[in-house]
Short mmCIF file of C-alpha atoms in Angstrom, two decimals:
data_model
loop_
_atom_site.label_atom_id
_atom_site.label_comp_id
_atom_site.label_asym_id
_atom_site.label_seq_id
_atom_site.Cartn_x
_atom_site.Cartn_y
_atom_site.Cartn_z
CA MET A 1 27.10 -20.15 -5.08
CA GLU A 2 27.73 -17.29 -2.71
CA VAL A 3 26.58 -13.83 -3.73
CA SER A 4 30.15 -12.55 -3.55
CA ASN A 5 31.31 -15.25 -6.00
CA ALA A 6 28.45 -15.02 -8.47
CA PRO A 7 29.48 -13.79 -11.95
CA SER A 8 27.85 -10.59 -13.13
CA ILE A 9 25.65 -10.82 -16.21
CA ALA A 10 24.99 -7.09 -16.27
CA GLY A 11 26.16 -4.87 -19.06
CA PRO A 12 25.72 -4.78 -22.83
CA GLY A 13 26.93 -7.60 -25.00
CA HIS A 14 27.30 -10.32 -22.37
CA ASN A 15 26.88 -13.82 -23.79
CA LEU A 16 26.26 -15.76 -20.59
CA ALA A 17 23.33 -18.15 -20.39
CA THR A 18 20.13 -16.76 -18.94
CA THR A 19 18.51 -18.29 -15.87
CA ALA A 20 15.79 -19.78 -18.09
CA ASP A 21 18.43 -21.38 -20.34
CA ILE A 22 20.18 -22.90 -17.34
CA LEU A 23 16.92 -24.23 -15.90
CA ARG A 24 15.83 -25.74 -19.22
CA ASP A 25 19.15 -27.57 -19.50
CA ARG A 26 19.26 -28.68 -15.87
CA PHE A 27 15.70 -29.94 -15.72
CA LYS A 28 15.36 -31.39 -19.24
CA PRO A 29 14.20 -34.81 -17.89
CA GLU A 30 11.37 -33.10 -16.00
CA LEU A 31 10.42 -31.10 -19.10
CA ASP A 32 10.32 -34.35 -21.10
CA GLU A 33 8.04 -35.93 -18.49
CA VAL A 34 5.62 -33.02 -18.71
CA GLU A 35 5.71 -33.10 -22.51
CA ASP A 36 4.99 -36.83 -22.60
CA LEU A 37 2.08 -36.52 -20.18
CA ALA A 38 0.65 -33.57 -22.12
CA LYS A 39 0.75 -35.53 -25.40
CA ARG A 40 -1.00 -38.56 -23.89
CA ALA A 41 -3.60 -36.32 -22.19
CA THR A 42 -4.29 -34.51 -25.47
CA ALA A 43 -4.66 -37.80 -27.31
CA ALA A 44 -7.11 -39.11 -24.71
CA LYS A 45 -9.17 -35.94 -24.88
CA ASN A 46 -9.23 -35.94 -28.69
CA ALA A 47 -10.40 -39.57 -28.68
CA LEU A 48 -13.66 -38.61 -26.95
CA ILE A 49 -16.80 -38.27 -29.00
CA GLU A 50 -18.18 -34.73 -28.69
CA GLY A 51 -15.88 -34.20 -25.69
CA ALA A 52 -17.83 -36.52 -23.34
CA ILE A 53 -16.86 -39.80 -21.65
CA ALA A 54 -18.93 -42.65 -23.08
CA ASN A 55 -17.94 -45.64 -20.92
CA ASP A 56 -16.03 -46.81 -17.85
CA ASN A 57 -12.89 -47.60 -19.84
CA GLU A 58 -12.63 -44.02 -21.06
CA ARG A 59 -13.39 -42.83 -17.53
CA ASP A 60 -10.60 -44.99 -16.09
CA THR A 61 -8.12 -43.64 -18.67
CA PHE A 62 -8.89 -40.08 -17.56
CA ILE A 63 -8.64 -41.03 -13.87
CA ALA A 64 -5.27 -42.71 -14.43
CA LEU A 65 -3.91 -39.73 -16.34
CA GLY A 66 -5.31 -37.36 -13.71
CA ILE A 67 -3.59 -39.27 -10.90
CA GLU A 68 -0.35 -39.36 -12.88
CA ALA A 69 -0.62 -35.60 -13.47
CA ARG A 70 -1.24 -34.99 -9.79
CA LYS A 71 1.83 -37.03 -8.77
CA LEU A 72 3.99 -35.32 -11.38
CA ALA A 73 2.83 -31.88 -10.27
CA LYS A 74 3.65 -32.77 -6.66
CA LYS A 75 7.11 -34.05 -7.62
CA LEU A 76 7.83 -30.92 -9.68
CA ASP A 77 6.67 -28.66 -6.86
CA GLU A 78 8.98 -30.46 -4.43
CA THR A 79 11.82 -30.05 -6.94
CA ARG A 80 11.04 -26.36 -7.25
CA LYS A 81 11.10 -25.90 -3.48
CA ALA A 82 14.37 -27.81 -3.15
CA THR A 83 15.89 -25.76 -5.96
CA THR A 84 14.81 -22.38 -4.65
CA LYS A 85 15.41 -23.04 -0.94
CA PRO A 86 19.12 -22.08 -1.03
CA LEU A 87 18.19 -18.92 -2.94
CA ARG A 88 15.38 -18.08 -0.52
CA ASP A 89 17.63 -18.77 2.45
CA GLU A 90 20.31 -16.50 0.99
CA VAL A 91 17.81 -13.71 0.35
CA ALA A 92 16.36 -14.10 3.86
CA GLU A 93 19.81 -13.99 5.44
CA THR A 94 20.79 -10.98 3.34
CA ASN A 95 17.61 -9.17 4.37
CA ARG A 96 18.23 -9.94 8.04
CA PHE A 97 21.78 -8.61 7.73
CA PHE A 98 20.70 -5.32 6.17
CA ASP A 99 17.60 -4.99 8.37
CA THR A 100 19.92 -5.09 11.38
CA ILE A 101 22.36 -2.45 10.18
CA VAL A 102 19.70 -0.22 8.61
CA ALA A 103 17.71 -0.17 11.85
CA ARG A 104 20.39 1.78 13.74
CA PRO A 105 20.50 4.89 11.51
CA GLU A 106 16.72 4.72 11.07
CA ASN A 107 16.31 4.79 14.87
CA VAL A 108 18.65 7.77 15.10
CA GLN A 109 16.71 9.57 12.38
CA SER A 110 13.34 8.82 13.99
CA ALA A 111 14.46 9.86 17.48
CA PHE A 112 16.05 13.08 16.31
CA GLU A 113 13.06 13.97 14.12
CA THR A 114 10.89 13.63 17.22
CA ILE A 115 13.19 15.82 19.32
CA VAL A 116 13.59 18.47 16.61
CA GLY A 117 9.87 18.22 15.84
CA ARG A 118 8.93 19.27 19.38
CA TYR A 119 11.26 22.26 19.20
CA ASP A 120 10.08 23.16 15.69
CA ALA A 121 6.40 22.86 16.67
CA LYS A 122 6.99 25.25 19.56
CA LYS A 123 8.69 27.80 17.27
CA ARG A 124 5.90 27.47 14.70
CA GLU A 125 3.27 28.07 17.36
CA GLU A 126 5.18 31.12 18.60
CA ALA A 127 5.38 32.43 15.00
CA ARG A 128 1.64 31.93 14.52
CA ALA A 129 0.87 33.69 17.82
CA ALA A 130 3.18 36.62 17.00
CA ALA A 131 1.68 37.00 13.52
CA ALA A 132 -1.86 36.91 14.91
CA ALA A 133 -0.99 39.52 17.56
CA GLU A 134 0.58 41.78 14.93
CA ALA A 135 -2.49 41.44 12.72
CA GLN A 136 -4.73 42.26 15.69
CA ARG A 137 -2.72 45.40 16.46
CA ALA A 138 -2.91 46.48 12.82
CA GLN A 139 -6.68 46.00 12.75
CA GLU A 140 -7.06 48.04 15.94
CA GLU A 141 -4.83 50.77 14.46
CA ALA A 142 -6.92 50.85 11.28
CA LYS A 143 -10.13 51.15 13.31
CA ARG A 144 -8.63 53.97 15.39
CA LYS A 145 -7.66 55.91 12.28
CA LEU A 146 -11.07 55.33 10.74
CA ASP A 147 -12.78 56.68 13.89
CA GLU A 148 -10.40 59.65 13.93
CA ALA A 149 -11.21 60.45 10.32
CA ALA A 150 -14.94 60.15 10.94
CA ASN A 151 -14.76 62.50 13.93
CA SER A 152 -12.62 65.14 12.20
CA GLY A 153 -14.37 68.42 11.58
CA HIS A 154 -11.80 69.59 9.05
CA SER A 155 -12.49 68.43 5.48
CA VAL A 156 -8.88 68.40 4.27
CA LEU A 157 -7.58 66.83 7.47
CA GLY A 158 -10.43 64.36 7.32
CA ASP A 159 -9.42 63.30 3.81
CA VAL A 160 -5.83 62.79 4.96
CA LEU A 161 -6.95 60.78 7.95
CA MET A 162 -9.29 58.73 5.77
CA GLN A 163 -6.43 57.84 3.41
CA GLU A 164 -4.32 56.83 6.40
CA ALA A 165 -7.20 54.67 7.60
CA VAL A 166 -7.50 52.98 4.19
CA ASP A 167 -3.76 52.30 4.12
CA ALA A 168 -3.90 50.94 7.66
CA GLU A 169 -6.82 48.66 6.77
CA HIS A 170 -4.91 47.35 3.75
CA ARG A 171 -1.85 46.65 5.88
CA ALA A 172 -4.03 44.91 8.49
CA GLN A 173 -5.54 42.65 5.83
CA VAL A 174 -2.09 41.70 4.56
CA LEU A 175 -1.02 40.81 8.10
CA VAL A 176 -4.20 38.76 8.63
CA ASN A 177 -3.42 36.75 5.49
CA GLU A 178 0.16 36.24 6.65
CA ALA A 179 -1.07 35.12 10.07
CA VAL A 180 -3.16 32.39 8.44
CA THR A 181 -0.06 30.76 6.90
CA ALA A 182 2.45 31.69 9.61
CA GLY A 183 4.52 28.75 10.84
CA SER A 184 3.31 26.44 8.06
CA GLY A 185 6.24 26.52 5.64
CA PRO A 186 9.54 24.63 5.83
CA THR A 187 12.23 25.89 8.19
CA ARG A 188 15.54 26.28 6.37
CA THR A 189 18.68 26.05 8.46
CA GLU A 190 22.38 26.11 7.63
CA VAL A 191 22.56 22.30 7.77
CA GLY A 192 19.19 21.22 6.42
CA THR A 193 15.48 21.91 6.02
CA VAL A 194 12.85 21.02 8.61
CA SER A 195 9.35 20.33 7.28
CA ALA A 196 6.20 19.56 9.22
CA THR A 197 3.36 17.52 7.76
CA ALA A 198 0.05 16.54 9.29
CA ARG A 199 -2.46 13.93 8.20
CA TRP A 200 -5.84 12.93 9.48
CA THR A 201 -5.87 9.47 11.02
CA HIS A 202 -8.10 7.51 13.38
CA ARG A 203 -8.30 5.09 16.28
CA ILE A 204 -11.24 2.70 16.70
CA THR A 205 -12.59 2.94 20.23
CA ASP A 206 -15.79 0.86 19.94
CA PRO A 207 -16.37 -1.20 16.76
CA SER A 208 -19.99 -1.92 17.72
CA LYS A 209 -20.90 1.77 17.48
CA ILE A 210 -19.54 2.33 13.97
CA PRO A 211 -22.42 3.00 11.50
CA LEU A 212 -21.32 0.63 8.73
CA GLU A 213 -23.79 2.11 6.24
CA LYS A 214 -21.75 5.33 6.25
CA LEU A 215 -18.69 3.35 5.19
CA ARG A 216 -20.38 1.69 2.20
CA PRO A 217 -19.30 4.38 -0.36
CA TYR A 218 -15.68 3.73 0.61
CA MET A 219 -15.79 -0.08 0.37
CA SER A 220 -14.31 -1.77 -2.70
CA ILE A 221 -15.77 -4.93 -4.21
CA ASP A 222 -12.84 -6.85 -2.71
CA ASP A 223 -13.71 -5.52 0.76
CA ILE A 224 -17.35 -6.55 0.39
CA ASP A 225 -16.39 -9.94 -1.09
CA LYS A 226 -14.26 -10.70 1.98
CA PHE A 227 -17.22 -10.10 4.29
CA VAL A 228 -19.58 -12.10 2.05
CA ARG A 229 -17.18 -15.08 2.09
CA ALA A 230 -17.17 -15.02 5.89
CA TYR A 231 -20.99 -14.81 5.92
CA VAL A 232 -21.34 -17.78 3.52
CA ARG A 233 -18.85 -19.91 5.47
CA ALA A 234 -20.84 -19.30 8.64
CA ASN A 235 -24.39 -19.64 7.25
CA LYS A 236 -23.99 -21.66 4.03
CA ASN A 237 -27.41 -21.62 2.28
CA THR A 238 -29.48 -21.39 5.48
CA ALA A 239 -29.72 -17.58 5.45
CA PRO A 240 -30.16 -15.84 2.06
CA LEU A 241 -28.27 -12.60 1.53
CA PRO A 242 -29.86 -10.02 -0.80
CA GLY A 243 -27.66 -9.32 -3.83
CA VAL A 244 -25.68 -12.54 -3.38
CA GLU A 245 -26.12 -15.95 -5.02
CA ILE A 246 -25.05 -18.69 -2.61
CA PHE A 247 -24.26 -22.05 -4.19
CA GLN A 248 -21.96 -25.07 -3.88
CA ASP A 249 -18.93 -25.14 -6.18
CA GLN A 250 -18.34 -28.87 -6.58
CA LYS A 251 -14.88 -30.09 -7.61
CA THR A 252 -13.82 -33.62 -8.57
CA SER A 253 -10.47 -35.00 -7.40
CA PHE A 254 -8.54 -38.21 -7.97
CA ARG A 255 -6.83 -40.51 -5.49
CA GLY A 256 -4.61 -43.43 -6.40
#
């Protein structure tokens, strides 16, 4: 069924069958096959003494049931794939459709963010430079007033000049603090807000020079397990690895 023709099951109070209900009805013969096999497998297992095979006849029963289970699992998996293929194809085609049309506005957005970003970065740098220059001038003015107060021979005038120097120093400190954050906030315009973010990233230039021991605190168990699996595949049990138990995991399989 096409997406456009599919009935909606959304909304409160709908009484349409669920997907699980539909599947149980459609594939009832397959469910019965699984149920029958499960009952016979349970009976065979319960017939064992202390859960162990005692003779070849019991062994052959388990092999036969195992082969039957393998064939049934394969048939059911093929049925699943055949059932879901139209759905997967429809989802894939839908994704391709939207990926194509979404890409155009995303490309416009990305390109324009780059263009505006260059302009905005320039303005932010100019703002930082202007704020730093203003703070520098204020500090120089505060120092000049402090020197003037120190060199004054008149006590009252000296006190006045000293107060002016203190005020100038306070103003200079405010401007220094403003210079530190100048050009870092969002730029608000009449049509939107421009924000700049920066993150630390990396580029590997020579893998052989990376000191792996420094990376150990940042490795998860999954990361380490991936490397250990590669080591074991390459060396098997010929080269022990401290902290790792290397062994063969033997599995039995049936063939008809």
